[in-house]
PDB file of C-alpha atoms in Angstrom:
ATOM      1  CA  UNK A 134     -22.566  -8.749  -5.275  1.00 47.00           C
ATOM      2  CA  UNK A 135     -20.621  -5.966  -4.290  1.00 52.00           C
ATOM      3  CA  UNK A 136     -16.732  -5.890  -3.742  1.00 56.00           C
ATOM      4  CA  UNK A 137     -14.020  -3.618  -3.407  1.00 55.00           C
ATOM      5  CA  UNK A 138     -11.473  -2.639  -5.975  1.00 59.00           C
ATOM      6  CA  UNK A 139      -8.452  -0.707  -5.211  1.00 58.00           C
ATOM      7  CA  UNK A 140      -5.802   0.796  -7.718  1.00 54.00           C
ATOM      8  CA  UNK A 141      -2.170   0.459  -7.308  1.00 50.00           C
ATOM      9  CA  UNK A 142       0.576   0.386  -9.613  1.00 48.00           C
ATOM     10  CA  UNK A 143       4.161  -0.930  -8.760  1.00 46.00           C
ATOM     11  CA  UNK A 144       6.496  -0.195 -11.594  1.00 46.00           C
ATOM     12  CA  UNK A 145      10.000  -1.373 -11.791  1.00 45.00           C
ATOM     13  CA  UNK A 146      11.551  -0.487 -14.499  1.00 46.00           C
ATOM     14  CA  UNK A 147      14.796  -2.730 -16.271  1.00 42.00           C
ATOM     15  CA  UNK A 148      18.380  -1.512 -15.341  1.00 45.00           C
ATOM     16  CA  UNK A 149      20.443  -0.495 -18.339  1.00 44.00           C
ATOM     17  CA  UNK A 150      23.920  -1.891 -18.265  1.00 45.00           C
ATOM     18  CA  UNK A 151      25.338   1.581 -18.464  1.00 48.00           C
ATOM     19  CA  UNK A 152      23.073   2.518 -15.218  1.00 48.00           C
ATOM     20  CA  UNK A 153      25.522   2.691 -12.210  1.00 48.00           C
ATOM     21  CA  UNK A 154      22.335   2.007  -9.698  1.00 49.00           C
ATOM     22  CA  UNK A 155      21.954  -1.178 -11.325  1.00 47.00           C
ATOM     23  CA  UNK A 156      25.903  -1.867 -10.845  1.00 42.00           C
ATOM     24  CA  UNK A 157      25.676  -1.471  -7.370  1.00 52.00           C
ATOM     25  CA  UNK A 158      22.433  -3.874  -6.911  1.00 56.00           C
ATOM     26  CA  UNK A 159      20.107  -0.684  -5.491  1.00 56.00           C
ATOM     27  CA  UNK A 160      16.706  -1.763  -7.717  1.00 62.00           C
ATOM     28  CA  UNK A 161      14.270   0.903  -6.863  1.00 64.00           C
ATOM     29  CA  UNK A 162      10.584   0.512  -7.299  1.00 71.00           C
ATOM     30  CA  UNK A 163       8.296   3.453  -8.012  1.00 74.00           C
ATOM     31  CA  UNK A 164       4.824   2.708  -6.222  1.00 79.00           C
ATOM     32  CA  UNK A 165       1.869   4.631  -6.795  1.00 78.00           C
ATOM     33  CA  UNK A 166      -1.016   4.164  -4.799  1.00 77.00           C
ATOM     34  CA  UNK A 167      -4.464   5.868  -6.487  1.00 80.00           C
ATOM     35  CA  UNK A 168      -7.615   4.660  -5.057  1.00 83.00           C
ATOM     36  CA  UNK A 169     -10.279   2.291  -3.613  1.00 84.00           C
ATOM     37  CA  UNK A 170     -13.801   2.381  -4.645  1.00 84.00           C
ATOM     38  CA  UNK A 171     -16.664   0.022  -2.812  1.00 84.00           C
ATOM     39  CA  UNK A 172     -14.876   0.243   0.503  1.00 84.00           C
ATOM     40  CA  UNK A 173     -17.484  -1.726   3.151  1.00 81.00           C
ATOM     41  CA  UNK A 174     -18.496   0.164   6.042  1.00 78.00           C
ATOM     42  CA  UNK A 175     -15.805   0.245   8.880  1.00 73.00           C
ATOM     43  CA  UNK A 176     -18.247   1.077  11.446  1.00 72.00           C
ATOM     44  CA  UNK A 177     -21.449   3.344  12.509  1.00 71.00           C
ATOM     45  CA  UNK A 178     -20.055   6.562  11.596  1.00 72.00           C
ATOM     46  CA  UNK A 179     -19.113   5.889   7.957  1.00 75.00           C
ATOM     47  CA  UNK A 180     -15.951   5.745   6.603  1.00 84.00           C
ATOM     48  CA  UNK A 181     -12.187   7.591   7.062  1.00 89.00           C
ATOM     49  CA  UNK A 182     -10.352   5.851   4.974  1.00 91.00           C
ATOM     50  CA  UNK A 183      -6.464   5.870   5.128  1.00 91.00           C
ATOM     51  CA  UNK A 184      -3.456   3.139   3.056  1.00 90.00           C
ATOM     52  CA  UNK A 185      -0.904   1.871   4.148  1.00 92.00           C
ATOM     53  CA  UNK A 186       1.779   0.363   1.874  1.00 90.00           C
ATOM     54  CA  UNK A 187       4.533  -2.047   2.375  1.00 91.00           C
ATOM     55  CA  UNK A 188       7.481  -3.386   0.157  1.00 90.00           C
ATOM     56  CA  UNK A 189       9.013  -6.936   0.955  1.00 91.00           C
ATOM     57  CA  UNK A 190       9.216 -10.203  -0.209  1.00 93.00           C
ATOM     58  CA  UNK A 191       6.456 -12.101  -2.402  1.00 93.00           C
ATOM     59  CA  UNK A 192       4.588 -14.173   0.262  1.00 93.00           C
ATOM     60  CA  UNK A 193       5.830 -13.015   3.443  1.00 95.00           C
ATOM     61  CA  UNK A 194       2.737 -11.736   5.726  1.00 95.00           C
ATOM     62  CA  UNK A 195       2.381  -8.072   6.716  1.00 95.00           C
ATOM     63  CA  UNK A 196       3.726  -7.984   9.903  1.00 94.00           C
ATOM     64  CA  UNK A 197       7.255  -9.480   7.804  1.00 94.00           C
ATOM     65  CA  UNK A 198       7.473  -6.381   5.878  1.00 92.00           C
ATOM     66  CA  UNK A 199       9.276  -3.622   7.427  1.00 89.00           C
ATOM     67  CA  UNK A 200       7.861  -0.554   8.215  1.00 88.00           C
ATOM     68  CA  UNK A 201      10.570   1.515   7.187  1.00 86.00           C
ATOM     69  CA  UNK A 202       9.809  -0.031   3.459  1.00 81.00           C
ATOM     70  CA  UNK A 203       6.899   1.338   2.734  1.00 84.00           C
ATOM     71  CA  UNK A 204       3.915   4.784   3.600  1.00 89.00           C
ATOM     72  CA  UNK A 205       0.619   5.303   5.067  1.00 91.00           C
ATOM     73  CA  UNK A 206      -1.623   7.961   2.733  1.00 89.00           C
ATOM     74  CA  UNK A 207      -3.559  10.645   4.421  1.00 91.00           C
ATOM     75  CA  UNK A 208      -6.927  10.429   5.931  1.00 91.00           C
ATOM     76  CA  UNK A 209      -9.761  10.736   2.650  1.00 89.00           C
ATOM     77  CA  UNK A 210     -12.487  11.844   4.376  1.00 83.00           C
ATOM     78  CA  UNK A 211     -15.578  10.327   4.760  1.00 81.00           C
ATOM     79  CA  UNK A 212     -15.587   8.491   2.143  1.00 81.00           C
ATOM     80  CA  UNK A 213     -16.580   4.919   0.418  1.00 85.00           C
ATOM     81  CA  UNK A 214     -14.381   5.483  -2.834  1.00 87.00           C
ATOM     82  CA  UNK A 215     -11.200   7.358  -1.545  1.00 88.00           C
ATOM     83  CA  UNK A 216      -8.828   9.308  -3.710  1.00 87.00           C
ATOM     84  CA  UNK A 217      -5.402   9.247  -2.333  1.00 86.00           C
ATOM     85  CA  UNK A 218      -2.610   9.473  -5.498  1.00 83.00           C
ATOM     86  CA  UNK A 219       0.545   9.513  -4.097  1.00 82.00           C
ATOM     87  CA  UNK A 220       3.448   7.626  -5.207  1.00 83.00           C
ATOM     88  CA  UNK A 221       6.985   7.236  -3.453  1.00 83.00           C
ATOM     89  CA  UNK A 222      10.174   5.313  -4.475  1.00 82.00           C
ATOM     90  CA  UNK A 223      11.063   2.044  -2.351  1.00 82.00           C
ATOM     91  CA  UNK A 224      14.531   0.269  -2.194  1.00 80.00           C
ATOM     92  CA  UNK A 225      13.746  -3.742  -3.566  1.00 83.00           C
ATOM     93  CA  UNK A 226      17.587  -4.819  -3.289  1.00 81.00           C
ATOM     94  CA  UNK A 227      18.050  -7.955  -1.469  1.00 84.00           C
ATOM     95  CA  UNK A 228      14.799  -9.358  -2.960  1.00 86.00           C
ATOM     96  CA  UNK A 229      14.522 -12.298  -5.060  1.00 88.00           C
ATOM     97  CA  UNK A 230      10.780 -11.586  -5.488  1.00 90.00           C
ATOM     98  CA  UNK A 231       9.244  -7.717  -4.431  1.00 89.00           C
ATOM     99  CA  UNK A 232       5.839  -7.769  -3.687  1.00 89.00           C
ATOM    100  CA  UNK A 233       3.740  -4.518  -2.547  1.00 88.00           C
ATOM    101  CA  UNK A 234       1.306  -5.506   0.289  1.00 91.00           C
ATOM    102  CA  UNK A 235      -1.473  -2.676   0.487  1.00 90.00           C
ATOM    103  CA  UNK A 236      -3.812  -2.398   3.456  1.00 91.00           C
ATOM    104  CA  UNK A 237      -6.906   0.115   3.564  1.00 90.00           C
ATOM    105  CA  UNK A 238      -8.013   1.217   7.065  1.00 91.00           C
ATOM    106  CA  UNK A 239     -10.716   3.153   8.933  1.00 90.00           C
ATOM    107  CA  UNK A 240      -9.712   5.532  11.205  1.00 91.00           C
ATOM    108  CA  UNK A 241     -11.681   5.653  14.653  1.00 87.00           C
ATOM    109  CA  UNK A 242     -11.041   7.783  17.208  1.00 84.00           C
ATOM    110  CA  UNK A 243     -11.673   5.972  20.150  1.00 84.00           C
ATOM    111  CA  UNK A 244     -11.004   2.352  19.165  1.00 85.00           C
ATOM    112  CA  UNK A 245      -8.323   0.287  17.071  1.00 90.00           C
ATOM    113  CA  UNK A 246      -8.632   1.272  13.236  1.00 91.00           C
ATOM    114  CA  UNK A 247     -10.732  -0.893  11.236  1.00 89.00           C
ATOM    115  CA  UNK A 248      -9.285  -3.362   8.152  1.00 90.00           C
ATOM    116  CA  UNK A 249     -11.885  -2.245   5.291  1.00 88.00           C
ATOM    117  CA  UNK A 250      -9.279  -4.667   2.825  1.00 86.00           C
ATOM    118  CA  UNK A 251      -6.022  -5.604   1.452  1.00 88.00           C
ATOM    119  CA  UNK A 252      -4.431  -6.746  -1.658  1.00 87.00           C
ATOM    120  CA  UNK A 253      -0.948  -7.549  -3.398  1.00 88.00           C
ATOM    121  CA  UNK A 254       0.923  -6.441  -6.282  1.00 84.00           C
ATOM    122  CA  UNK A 255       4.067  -8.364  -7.525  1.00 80.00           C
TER     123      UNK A 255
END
């Protein structure tokens, strides 16, 4: 059967005592969002696939996560295996347990944008 397979990396790396970040609690997370490959047909006209990526707390739903904590990726083109590779830098103080929720969507002109899939990354 056929699924789809996306590629995201959260990294976090470990605060060094000496690191003043780390003394004042800020715990950024470097998030780099790559591809999807397999993407299902969003509707008639192919596929415009875009991400969107949000930061907040293991297990909350999406509409828990704050906007402001995450980025949408640009528009790849018509496209069933999308290339996006960007990466930005979200703030994960405050949480016991950061989780990165990632949403692909097609883009449609003149109806709501499609939900071609979603996965997490703790």
């Amino acid at each position: 059967s056929n699924s789809t397979s996306m590629g995201c990396t959260a990294i976090c790396p470990l605060p060094s005592p000496d690191d003043d970040e780390s003394v004042h609690g800020i715990k950024p997370r470097a998030i780099i969002m790559w591809r999807a490959t397999n993407l299902k047909n969003g509707d008639a006209l192919g596929n415009d696939p875009y991400v969107v990526v949000r930061v907040g707390e293991a297990g909350t739903k999406w509409e828990e996560k704050p906007r402001s904590a995450g980025r949408r990726g640009a528009v790849a083109g018509e496209n069933k295996n999308p290339l996006w590779n960007f990466g930005f830098t979200a703030e994960t103080a405050g949480l016991s347990k950061p989780e990165v929720h990632v949403r692909v969507y097609d883009m449609d002109l003149f109806n709501d944008d499609d939900l071609l899939g979603e996965g997490r990354v703790l």
